[in-house]
PDB file of C-alpha atoms in Angstrom:
ATOM      1  CA  MET A 884      -1.015  -2.681 -28.855  1.00 42.00           C
ATOM      2  CA  SER A 885      -3.840  -0.158 -28.470  1.00 51.00           C
ATOM      3  CA  GLY A 886      -6.464   0.317 -25.944  1.00 58.00           C
ATOM      4  CA  PRO A 887      -8.086   2.359 -23.100  1.00 63.00           C
ATOM      5  CA  ARG A 888      -5.753   4.593 -21.551  1.00 87.00           C
ATOM      6  CA  VAL A 889      -4.431   3.576 -18.353  1.00 93.00           C
ATOM      7  CA  ARG A 890      -2.596   5.510 -15.071  1.00 95.00           C
ATOM      8  CA  LEU A 891      -1.047   3.066 -12.517  1.00 97.00           C
ATOM      9  CA  VAL A 892       0.009   3.993  -9.096  1.00 98.00           C
ATOM     10  CA  VAL A 893       3.055   1.598  -7.903  1.00 98.00           C
ATOM     11  CA  THR A 894       3.602   1.514  -4.463  1.00 98.00           C
ATOM     12  CA  GLY A 895       6.344   0.744  -2.492  1.00 98.00           C
ATOM     13  CA  ASP A 896       4.944   0.262   0.642  1.00 98.00           C
ATOM     14  CA  ASP A 897       6.944  -0.208   4.545  1.00 98.00           C
ATOM     15  CA  PHE A 898       8.763   3.540   3.557  1.00 98.00           C
ATOM     16  CA  GLY A 899      10.930   3.722   6.922  1.00 98.00           C
ATOM     17  CA  TYR A 900      11.142   0.860   7.774  1.00 97.00           C
ATOM     18  CA  CYS A 901      14.757   0.457   8.077  1.00 97.00           C
ATOM     19  CA  PRO A 902      17.725   2.271   5.861  1.00 98.00           C
ATOM     20  CA  ARG A 903      18.356  -0.774   3.302  1.00 98.00           C
ATOM     21  CA  ARG A 904      14.272  -0.963   2.410  1.00 98.00           C
ATOM     22  CA  ASP A 905      14.593   2.614   1.683  1.00 98.00           C
ATOM     23  CA  ARG A 906      17.238   2.771  -0.177  1.00 98.00           C
ATOM     24  CA  GLY A 907      15.881   0.110  -2.630  1.00 98.00           C
ATOM     25  CA  MET A 908      12.707   2.030  -3.355  1.00 98.00           C
ATOM     26  CA  VAL A 909      14.657   5.076  -3.637  1.00 98.00           C
ATOM     27  CA  GLU A 910      16.591   3.425  -6.485  1.00 98.00           C
ATOM     28  CA  ALA A 911      13.063   2.531  -8.243  1.00 98.00           C
ATOM     29  CA  PHE A 912      11.531   5.657  -8.126  1.00 98.00           C
ATOM     30  CA  VAL A 913      14.709   7.305  -9.603  1.00 98.00           C
ATOM     31  CA  ALA A 914      14.584   4.210 -12.230  1.00 98.00           C
ATOM     32  CA  GLY A 915      10.801   4.835 -13.159  1.00 98.00           C
ATOM     33  CA  ALA A 916       9.852   1.623 -11.523  1.00 98.00           C
ATOM     34  CA  LEU A 917       7.909   3.115  -8.443  1.00 98.00           C
ATOM     35  CA  SER A 918       5.605   5.791  -8.384  1.00 98.00           C
ATOM     36  CA  GLU A 919       4.624   6.236  -4.593  1.00 98.00           C
ATOM     37  CA  VAL A 920       5.813   5.545  -1.105  1.00 98.00           C
ATOM     38  CA  SER A 921       3.795   5.003   1.635  1.00 98.00           C
ATOM     39  CA  LEU A 922       5.698   5.885   4.750  1.00 98.00           C
ATOM     40  CA  LEU A 923       5.489   3.764   8.470  1.00 98.00           C
ATOM     41  CA  VAL A 924       5.773   6.852  10.429  1.00 97.00           C
ATOM     42  CA  ASN A 925       6.681   4.309  13.534  1.00 96.00           C
ATOM     43  CA  GLY A 926       9.476   2.690  11.822  1.00 97.00           C
ATOM     44  CA  ALA A 927      12.973   2.803  12.303  1.00 96.00           C
ATOM     45  CA  ALA A 928      13.971   5.113   9.233  1.00 98.00           C
ATOM     46  CA  ALA A 929      11.059   6.991   9.519  1.00 98.00           C
ATOM     47  CA  SER A 930      12.914  10.390   9.725  1.00 98.00           C
ATOM     48  CA  SER A 931      15.658   9.566   7.017  1.00 98.00           C
ATOM     49  CA  ALA A 932      12.458   8.182   4.766  1.00 98.00           C
ATOM     50  CA  ALA A 933      11.131  11.737   4.963  1.00 98.00           C
ATOM     51  CA  GLN A 934      14.450  13.073   4.153  1.00 98.00           C
ATOM     52  CA  LEU A 935      14.619  11.060   0.814  1.00 98.00           C
ATOM     53  CA  ALA A 936      11.131  11.842  -0.033  1.00 98.00           C
ATOM     54  CA  ARG A 937      11.965  15.212  -0.045  1.00 97.00           C
ATOM     55  CA  ARG A 938      15.132  15.410  -1.282  1.00 97.00           C
ATOM     56  CA  HIS A 939      14.300  13.047  -4.559  1.00 98.00           C
ATOM     57  CA  ARG A 940      10.631  14.574  -4.357  1.00 97.00           C
ATOM     58  CA  ILE A 941       8.981  11.015  -3.960  1.00 98.00           C
ATOM     59  CA  PRO A 942       5.495  10.906  -3.361  1.00 98.00           C
ATOM     60  CA  ALA A 943       4.360   9.806   0.219  1.00 98.00           C
ATOM     61  CA  GLY A 944       1.402   8.790   1.603  1.00 98.00           C
ATOM     62  CA  LEU A 945       1.135   7.831   5.191  1.00 98.00           C
ATOM     63  CA  HIS A 946       1.316   3.807   5.723  1.00 98.00           C
ATOM     64  CA  ALA A 947      -1.337   3.962   8.991  1.00 97.00           C
ATOM     65  CA  ASN A 948      -0.156   1.301  11.708  1.00 94.00           C
ATOM     66  CA  LEU A 949      -1.892   0.052  14.162  1.00 89.00           C
ATOM     67  CA  SER A 950      -0.340  -3.667  14.618  1.00 86.00           C
ATOM     68  CA  GLU A 951       3.240  -3.705  14.438  1.00 87.00           C
ATOM     69  CA  GLY A 952       5.420  -1.770  16.429  1.00 84.00           C
ATOM     70  CA  ARG A 953       5.443   1.024  18.517  1.00 87.00           C
ATOM     71  CA  PRO A 954       2.096   3.638  18.663  1.00 87.00           C
ATOM     72  CA  VAL A 955       3.178   7.606  18.048  1.00 89.00           C
ATOM     73  CA  SER A 956       0.220   8.763  20.173  1.00 85.00           C
ATOM     74  CA  LEU A 957       1.926   9.602  23.457  1.00 67.00           C
ATOM     75  CA  SER A 958      -0.814   8.929  25.616  1.00 61.00           C
ATOM     76  CA  ALA A 959      -1.029   5.394  24.834  1.00 53.00           C
ATOM     77  CA  GLY A 960       0.004   3.359  27.042  1.00 48.00           C
ATOM     78  CA  SER A 961       1.158  -0.402  28.096  1.00 42.00           C
ATOM     79  CA  GLY A 962      -2.629  -0.764  29.576  1.00 47.00           C
ATOM     80  CA  ALA A 963      -4.267   0.459  26.304  1.00 56.00           C
ATOM     81  CA  SER A 964      -6.136  -2.195  24.769  1.00 67.00           C
ATOM     82  CA  LEU A 965      -4.488  -2.379  21.354  1.00 68.00           C
ATOM     83  CA  LEU A 966      -1.176  -2.700  22.848  1.00 69.00           C
ATOM     84  CA  GLY A 967       0.526  -5.821  24.537  1.00 70.00           C
ATOM     85  CA  PRO A 968       2.550  -5.712  28.033  1.00 65.00           C
ATOM     86  CA  SER A 969       5.353  -4.386  25.873  1.00 68.00           C
ATOM     87  CA  GLY A 970       3.894  -1.397  24.994  1.00 70.00           C
ATOM     88  CA  CYS A 971       3.437  -2.704  21.268  1.00 69.00           C
ATOM     89  CA  PHE A 972       0.657  -3.392  19.184  1.00 65.00           C
ATOM     90  CA  LEU A 973      -0.527  -6.968  19.372  1.00 55.00           C
ATOM     91  CA  GLY A 974       0.044  -7.980  15.981  1.00 59.00           C
ATOM     92  CA  LYS A 975      -1.936  -8.954  12.805  1.00 57.00           C
ATOM     93  CA  THR A 976      -4.243 -11.132  14.391  1.00 56.00           C
ATOM     94  CA  GLY A 977      -4.063  -9.956  18.197  1.00 51.00           C
ATOM     95  CA  PHE A 978      -5.083  -6.493  16.809  1.00 56.00           C
ATOM     96  CA  ARG A 979      -8.297  -7.704  15.119  1.00 55.00           C
ATOM     97  CA  GLU A 980      -9.542  -8.916  18.707  1.00 50.00           C
ATOM     98  CA  ALA A 981      -8.281  -6.222  20.695  1.00 53.00           C
ATOM     99  CA  LEU A 982     -10.627  -3.090  18.574  1.00 56.00           C
ATOM    100  CA  ALA A 983     -11.354   0.028  20.539  1.00 54.00           C
ATOM    101  CA  ALA A 984     -12.040   3.063  18.252  1.00 55.00           C
ATOM    102  CA  GLY A 985     -11.256   5.216  20.343  1.00 58.00           C
ATOM    103  CA  GLN A 986      -7.812   4.263  20.566  1.00 80.00           C
ATOM    104  CA  VAL A 987      -7.733   4.125  16.352  1.00 86.00           C
ATOM    105  CA  ARG A 988      -9.006   7.710  16.175  1.00 88.00           C
ATOM    106  CA  GLU A 989      -6.438   8.778  18.584  1.00 88.00           C
ATOM    107  CA  GLU A 990      -3.498   7.198  16.904  1.00 90.00           C
ATOM    108  CA  LEU A 991      -4.589   7.781  13.723  1.00 94.00           C
ATOM    109  CA  ARG A 992      -4.255  11.459  14.081  1.00 95.00           C
ATOM    110  CA  ALA A 993      -1.108  11.020  15.425  1.00 94.00           C
ATOM    111  CA  GLN A 994       0.595   9.310  12.838  1.00 96.00           C
ATOM    112  CA  LEU A 995      -1.491  12.048  10.346  1.00 97.00           C
ATOM    113  CA  SER A 996       0.060  14.762  12.532  1.00 97.00           C
ATOM    114  CA  ARG A 997       3.589  12.821  12.718  1.00 96.00           C
ATOM    115  CA  PHE A 998       3.786  12.616   9.000  1.00 98.00           C
ATOM    116  CA  ARG A 999       2.856  16.195   7.853  1.00 97.00           C
ATOM    117  CA  ASP A1000       5.728  17.180  10.726  1.00 97.00           C
ATOM    118  CA  LEU A1001       7.632  14.908   8.742  1.00 97.00           C
ATOM    119  CA  VAL A1002       7.095  15.062   5.323  1.00 97.00           C
ATOM    120  CA  GLY A1003       5.911  18.678   5.431  1.00 96.00           C
ATOM    121  CA  ARG A1004       2.699  18.840   4.045  1.00 96.00           C
ATOM    122  CA  GLU A1005      -0.395  16.116   4.455  1.00 95.00           C
ATOM    123  CA  PRO A1006      -0.570  12.718   2.730  1.00 97.00           C
ATOM    124  CA  THR A1007      -1.280  11.801  -1.244  1.00 96.00           C
ATOM    125  CA  HIS A1008      -3.263   9.381   0.625  1.00 98.00           C
ATOM    126  CA  VAL A1009      -3.396   6.657   3.192  1.00 98.00           C
ATOM    127  CA  ASP A1010      -3.790   3.097   3.470  1.00 98.00           C
ATOM    128  CA  GLY A1011      -3.474   0.600   6.268  1.00 96.00           C
ATOM    129  CA  HIS A1012      -0.237  -1.640   6.904  1.00 95.00           C
ATOM    130  CA  GLN A1013      -1.581  -5.186   6.781  1.00 92.00           C
ATOM    131  CA  HIS A1014      -4.697  -3.747   5.748  1.00 95.00           C
ATOM    132  CA  VAL A1015      -6.439  -3.249   8.803  1.00 92.00           C
ATOM    133  CA  HIS A1016      -8.187  -0.174   7.708  1.00 95.00           C
ATOM    134  CA  VAL A1017     -10.549  -2.044   6.107  1.00 95.00           C
ATOM    135  CA  LEU A1018     -11.857  -4.049   9.163  1.00 91.00           C
ATOM    136  CA  PRO A1019     -14.726  -3.918  10.709  1.00 89.00           C
ATOM    137  CA  GLY A1020     -14.156  -0.986  14.007  1.00 85.00           C
ATOM    138  CA  VAL A1021     -11.851   0.637  12.188  1.00 90.00           C
ATOM    139  CA  ARG A1022     -12.838   1.660   8.585  1.00 93.00           C
ATOM    140  CA  GLN A1023     -15.938   3.929   9.642  1.00 93.00           C
ATOM    141  CA  VAL A1024     -13.045   6.076  12.141  1.00 92.00           C
ATOM    142  CA  PHE A1025     -10.083   5.580   9.463  1.00 95.00           C
ATOM    143  CA  ALA A1026     -12.522   6.997   6.760  1.00 96.00           C
ATOM    144  CA  GLU A1027     -13.601   9.904   9.236  1.00 95.00           C
ATOM    145  CA  VAL A1028     -10.002  10.937  10.156  1.00 96.00           C
ATOM    146  CA  LEU A1029      -9.165  10.530   6.797  1.00 97.00           C
ATOM    147  CA  ARG A1030     -11.844  13.827   5.766  1.00 95.00           C
ATOM    148  CA  GLU A1031     -10.609  15.720   9.343  1.00 95.00           C
ATOM    149  CA  TYR A1032      -7.450  15.914   7.542  1.00 95.00           C
ATOM    150  CA  GLY A1033      -8.380  16.988   3.817  1.00 95.00           C
ATOM    151  CA  VAL A1034      -6.777  13.174   2.814  1.00 96.00           C
ATOM    152  CA  ARG A1035      -9.012  11.981  -0.369  1.00 96.00           C
ATOM    153  CA  TYR A1036      -7.142   9.218  -1.562  1.00 98.00           C
ATOM    154  CA  THR A1037      -6.799   5.333   0.003  1.00 98.00           C
ATOM    155  CA  ARG A1038      -6.795   1.412  -1.185  1.00 98.00           C
ATOM    156  CA  VAL A1039      -9.211  -0.661  -1.227  1.00 97.00           C
ATOM    157  CA  PRO A1040      -7.075  -4.167  -1.536  1.00 96.00           C
ATOM    158  CA  VAL A1041      -9.976  -6.315  -3.717  1.00 94.00           C
ATOM    159  CA  GLU A1042      -7.794  -7.960  -6.099  1.00 94.00           C
ATOM    160  CA  ARG A1043     -10.133 -10.003  -9.061  1.00 87.00           C
ATOM    161  CA  GLY A1044      -9.453 -13.535  -9.835  1.00 87.00           C
ATOM    162  CA  LEU A1045      -7.427 -14.525  -6.555  1.00 87.00           C
ATOM    163  CA  HIS A1046      -9.116 -17.784  -6.872  1.00 84.00           C
ATOM    164  CA  ARG A1047      -7.616 -18.452 -10.167  1.00 87.00           C
ATOM    165  CA  CYS A1048      -4.153 -18.237  -9.069  1.00 90.00           C
ATOM    166  CA  GLU A1049      -2.814 -21.785  -8.400  1.00 92.00           C
ATOM    167  CA  TRP A1050       0.667 -20.582  -6.897  1.00 94.00           C
ATOM    168  CA  LEU A1051      -0.909 -18.844  -4.161  1.00 93.00           C
ATOM    169  CA  GLU A1052       0.406 -20.601  -0.500  1.00 92.00           C
ATOM    170  CA  PRO A1053      -3.684 -21.617   1.195  1.00 91.00           C
ATOM    171  CA  GLN A1054      -2.949 -19.178   4.159  1.00 90.00           C
ATOM    172  CA  LEU A1055      -2.888 -16.222   1.839  1.00 89.00           C
ATOM    173  CA  GLN A1056      -5.641 -17.833  -0.119  1.00 88.00           C
ATOM    174  CA  THR A1057      -7.180 -17.594   3.395  1.00 89.00           C
ATOM    175  CA  PHE A1058      -6.397 -14.484   3.979  1.00 88.00           C
ATOM    176  CA  ALA A1059      -7.373 -12.912   0.479  1.00 88.00           C
ATOM    177  CA  VAL A1060     -10.945 -14.004   0.819  1.00 85.00           C
ATOM    178  CA  ALA A1061     -11.532 -12.727   3.813  1.00 88.00           C
ATOM    179  CA  LEU A1062      -9.805  -9.201   3.189  1.00 92.00           C
ATOM    180  CA  GLU A1063     -11.874  -9.476  -0.190  1.00 92.00           C
ATOM    181  CA  LYS A1064     -15.199  -9.357   1.967  1.00 92.00           C
ATOM    182  CA  ASP A1065     -13.893  -6.358   4.490  1.00 94.00           C
ATOM    183  CA  ALA A1066     -12.477  -4.721   1.576  1.00 95.00           C
ATOM    184  CA  LEU A1067     -15.462  -4.292  -0.085  1.00 95.00           C
ATOM    185  CA  ALA A1068     -17.425  -3.103   2.745  1.00 94.00           C
ATOM    186  CA  ALA A1069     -15.543  -0.629   3.525  1.00 95.00           C
ATOM    187  CA  ARG A1070     -15.556   0.652  -0.118  1.00 95.00           C
ATOM    188  CA  GLU A1071     -19.091   1.547   0.415  1.00 94.00           C
ATOM    189  CA  GLU A1072     -18.081   3.648   3.900  1.00 93.00           C
ATOM    190  CA  PHE A1073     -15.492   5.249   1.882  1.00 96.00           C
ATOM    191  CA  GLN A1074     -17.220   6.363  -0.518  1.00 94.00           C
ATOM    192  CA  GLU A1075     -19.881   8.139   1.470  1.00 93.00           C
ATOM    193  CA  LEU A1076     -17.412   9.755   3.410  1.00 92.00           C
ATOM    194  CA  GLY A1077     -15.898  10.635  -0.187  1.00 93.00           C
ATOM    195  CA  LEU A1078     -13.240   9.177  -0.079  1.00 96.00           C
ATOM    196  CA  ARG A1079     -11.663   7.926  -3.569  1.00 96.00           C
ATOM    197  CA  CYS A1080      -9.457   4.869  -4.887  1.00 96.00           C
ATOM    198  CA  PRO A1081      -8.359   3.776  -8.322  1.00 96.00           C
ATOM    199  CA  ASP A1082     -10.339   1.325 -10.224  1.00 95.00           C
ATOM    200  CA  ALA A1083      -8.991  -1.991  -9.364  1.00 96.00           C
ATOM    201  CA  PHE A1084      -6.228  -3.333  -7.269  1.00 97.00           C
ATOM    202  CA  ILE A1085      -3.329  -6.188  -7.710  1.00 96.00           C
ATOM    203  CA  GLY A1086      -0.536  -6.669  -5.546  1.00 97.00           C
ATOM    204  CA  LEU A1087      -2.203  -9.787  -3.229  1.00 96.00           C
ATOM    205  CA  SER A1088      -1.320 -12.398  -6.505  1.00 95.00           C
ATOM    206  CA  THR A1089       2.262 -10.846  -6.718  1.00 97.00           C
ATOM    207  CA  MET A1090       4.061 -10.304  -3.459  1.00 96.00           C
ATOM    208  CA  GLY A1091       7.364 -11.622  -2.630  1.00 97.00           C
ATOM    209  CA  LYS A1092       8.046 -14.839  -4.513  1.00 97.00           C
ATOM    210  CA  ASP A1093       5.052 -14.750  -6.367  1.00 97.00           C
ATOM    211  CA  MET A1094       6.094 -12.102  -8.165  1.00 98.00           C
ATOM    212  CA  SER A1095       7.235 -11.823 -11.630  1.00 98.00           C
ATOM    213  CA  VAL A1096       6.759  -9.791 -14.683  1.00 98.00           C
ATOM    214  CA  SER A1097       4.600 -12.118 -16.552  1.00 97.00           C
ATOM    215  CA  ARG A1098       2.220 -12.126 -13.948  1.00 97.00           C
ATOM    216  CA  ILE A1099       1.966  -8.273 -13.108  1.00 98.00           C
ATOM    217  CA  GLU A1100       1.300  -8.363 -17.059  1.00 97.00           C
ATOM    218  CA  ALA A1101      -1.468 -10.508 -16.682  1.00 96.00           C
ATOM    219  CA  ALA A1102      -2.863  -8.932 -13.658  1.00 96.00           C
ATOM    220  CA  ILE A1103      -2.635  -5.493 -15.028  1.00 96.00           C
ATOM    221  CA  ASP A1104      -4.493  -7.229 -18.242  1.00 94.00           C
ATOM    222  CA  GLN A1105      -6.972  -8.902 -15.977  1.00 93.00           C
ATOM    223  CA  ALA A1106      -8.070  -5.774 -14.041  1.00 94.00           C
ATOM    224  CA  VAL A1107      -8.622  -3.608 -17.228  1.00 92.00           C
ATOM    225  CA  GLU A1108     -10.459  -6.152 -18.803  1.00 90.00           C
ATOM    226  CA  SER A1109     -13.020  -6.207 -15.488  1.00 87.00           C
ATOM    227  CA  ILE A1110     -13.247  -2.684 -15.270  1.00 89.00           C
ATOM    228  CA  GLN A1111     -16.845  -1.570 -16.499  1.00 77.00           C
ATOM    229  CA  ILE A1112     -16.198   2.092 -18.069  1.00 71.00           C
ATOM    230  CA  PRO A1113     -19.202   3.805 -20.231  1.00 67.00           C
ATOM    231  CA  GLU A1114     -17.528   4.041 -23.806  1.00 68.00           C
ATOM    232  CA  ASP A1115     -18.395   7.495 -24.415  1.00 62.00           C
ATOM    233  CA  ALA A1116     -16.479   7.818 -21.209  1.00 57.00           C
ATOM    234  CA  LEU A1117     -12.805   6.531 -22.244  1.00 61.00           C
ATOM    235  CA  LYS A1118     -13.356   8.276 -25.549  1.00 61.00           C
ATOM    236  CA  GLY A1119     -13.883  11.409 -23.488  1.00 61.00           C
ATOM    237  CA  GLY A1120     -10.169  10.920 -21.895  1.00 68.00           C
ATOM    238  CA  ARG A1121     -11.611   9.175 -18.697  1.00 78.00           C
ATOM    239  CA  ALA A1122      -8.307   6.828 -17.962  1.00 88.00           C
ATOM    240  CA  ILE A1123      -8.593   3.475 -16.302  1.00 92.00           C
ATOM    241  CA  THR A1124      -6.716   3.415 -12.880  1.00 96.00           C
ATOM    242  CA  LEU A1125      -4.846   0.773 -10.966  1.00 97.00           C
ATOM    243  CA  GLU A1126      -2.321   0.524  -8.182  1.00 98.00           C
ATOM    244  CA  LEU A1127      -0.057  -1.676  -7.861  1.00 98.00           C
ATOM    245  CA  MET A1128       1.087  -3.021  -4.261  1.00 98.00           C
ATOM    246  CA  ALA A1129       4.666  -3.684  -3.884  1.00 98.00           C
ATOM    247  CA  HIS A1130       7.367  -4.328  -0.758  1.00 98.00           C
ATOM    248  CA  PRO A1131      10.584  -3.941  -2.421  1.00 98.00           C
ATOM    249  CA  GLY A1132      13.551  -2.535  -1.652  1.00 98.00           C
ATOM    250  CA  TYR A1133      17.432  -4.508  -0.279  1.00 98.00           C
ATOM    251  CA  PRO A1134      16.307  -6.862   2.732  1.00 98.00           C
ATOM    252  CA  SER A1135      16.893  -5.561   6.057  1.00 97.00           C
ATOM    253  CA  VAL A1136      19.567  -7.043   8.544  1.00 97.00           C
ATOM    254  CA  SER A1137      18.698  -7.102  11.989  1.00 96.00           C
ATOM    255  CA  PRO A1138      19.094  -5.600  14.446  1.00 95.00           C
ATOM    256  CA  VAL A1139      18.287  -2.418  12.389  1.00 96.00           C
ATOM    257  CA  GLY A1140      14.907  -1.882  11.252  1.00 96.00           C
ATOM    258  CA  GLY A1141      11.745  -2.421  12.070  1.00 94.00           C
ATOM    259  CA  CYS A1142       8.984  -0.085  14.072  1.00 92.00           C
ATOM    260  CA  GLY A1143      10.155  -0.597  17.640  1.00 87.00           C
ATOM    261  CA  GLU A1144      10.715  -4.392  17.829  1.00 87.00           C
ATOM    262  CA  GLY A1145      13.591  -4.963  14.983  1.00 91.00           C
ATOM    263  CA  PRO A1146      12.660  -6.154  11.692  1.00 95.00           C
ATOM    264  CA  ASP A1147      10.423  -9.257  11.200  1.00 95.00           C
ATOM    265  CA  ASP A1148      11.362 -12.150   8.493  1.00 95.00           C
ATOM    266  CA  PHE A1149       9.028 -10.916   5.951  1.00 95.00           C
ATOM    267  CA  SER A1150      11.885  -7.641   5.697  1.00 97.00           C
ATOM    268  CA  GLN A1151      14.753  -9.886   6.531  1.00 97.00           C
ATOM    269  CA  SER A1152      13.641 -12.223   3.396  1.00 97.00           C
ATOM    270  CA  TRP A1153      15.698 -12.540  -0.006  1.00 98.00           C
ATOM    271  CA  GLU A1154      12.120 -11.556  -1.243  1.00 98.00           C
ATOM    272  CA  ARG A1155      12.303  -7.501  -0.899  1.00 98.00           C
ATOM    273  CA  LEU A1156      15.633  -7.792  -3.701  1.00 98.00           C
ATOM    274  CA  HIS A1157      13.228 -10.296  -6.106  1.00 98.00           C
ATOM    275  CA  GLU A1158      10.513  -7.784  -6.134  1.00 98.00           C
ATOM    276  CA  LEU A1159      12.878  -5.152  -6.779  1.00 98.00           C
ATOM    277  CA  GLN A1160      14.415  -6.617  -9.711  1.00 98.00           C
ATOM    278  CA  THR A1161      11.255  -7.109 -11.064  1.00 98.00           C
ATOM    279  CA  LEU A1162       9.803  -3.835 -11.201  1.00 98.00           C
ATOM    280  CA  LEU A1163      13.288  -3.039 -12.587  1.00 98.00           C
ATOM    281  CA  ASP A1164      13.572  -5.442 -15.570  1.00 98.00           C
ATOM    282  CA  PRO A1165      13.324  -4.014 -18.520  1.00 98.00           C
ATOM    283  CA  THR A1166      10.640  -6.357 -19.817  1.00 98.00           C
ATOM    284  CA  LEU A1167       7.879  -4.867 -17.829  1.00 98.00           C
ATOM    285  CA  HIS A1168       8.694  -1.508 -18.885  1.00 98.00           C
ATOM    286  CA  ASN A1169       8.269  -2.323 -22.363  1.00 97.00           C
ATOM    287  CA  PHE A1170       4.970  -3.790 -21.502  1.00 97.00           C
ATOM    288  CA  TYR A1171       3.753  -0.644 -19.573  1.00 97.00           C
ATOM    289  CA  ARG A1172       4.333   1.478 -23.197  1.00 95.00           C
ATOM    290  CA  GLN A1173       3.084  -1.068 -25.434  1.00 94.00           C
ATOM    291  CA  ARG A1174       0.096  -0.829 -23.139  1.00 92.00           C
ATOM    292  CA  GLY A1175      -0.682   2.670 -23.120  1.00 92.00           C
ATOM    293  CA  ILE A1176       0.067   2.223 -19.221  1.00 95.00           C
ATOM    294  CA  LYS A1177       1.792   5.500 -17.615  1.00 96.00           C
ATOM    295  CA  LEU A1178       3.242   5.253 -14.204  1.00 97.00           C
ATOM    296  CA  CYS A1179       1.637   8.056 -11.413  1.00 96.00           C
ATOM    297  CA  ALA A1180       1.018   9.048  -8.066  1.00 97.00           C
ATOM    298  CA  PHE A1181      -2.369   8.988  -6.517  1.00 97.00           C
ATOM    299  CA  GLU A1182      -2.389  13.136  -6.696  1.00 93.00           C
ATOM    300  CA  ASP A1183      -2.253  12.602 -10.440  1.00 93.00           C
ATOM    301  CA  LEU A1184      -5.320  10.288 -10.596  1.00 90.00           C
TER     302      LEU A1184
END
């Protein structure tokens, strides 16, 4: 089928969480199913993951983590408001209730510096673990720090049409609605400070057990149709740009993995392997070819 040129970034989140997850993502990249990874620099396997990225020349961004495990900043102590008594972050919910802009800035800088030490260069992009980077109280600081480090790209997790995805559990629907509001506000602040993002985002409707080839195909088609780009720009060679967020890999096996507290249920789930197998499915790659979709990294947008 003919249509506009499409560049698709398929990002594997949580790189560095554990060696089994990382092995699956490397296999997906080598097979042409992933085009980018987001590295957790406080992950248990961050060092070995960075070595894999260098060895296989995998484009890598930073998966900024302010909600799970132990911080990177050496000055963060158990008394800091972003941390609990154990010295770990407060989790997805607790973090939202205990924002402290100064500590956010300090931890982001520490994680960016740690990324540079591990990978040997600046990240291709920075996004937020559990999407914390779009929250009020974080997004302004986040954008300022990225500009300080010369990072140009980020993720804006707004996925159109989620209300029509009847397979999504109510809890995820509720989370997605709140996330969309924060992400739309964040996009304006990001643009004001010079940060760029793809034209559309996909991934909330295709996580874990909800992922299938047909749902990825439908989400891509819907995203392409929703993007308003002047016809003359498309004729002039302007491609539509998308990001597909994924969490593939071989499931973690306790006690190996995590960000300082061991692997969680999400990482140990069979759904990680399901995502890996779906992204590798030849039917999906045939769809890419038929639609003129080219996988690329953020630095290629």
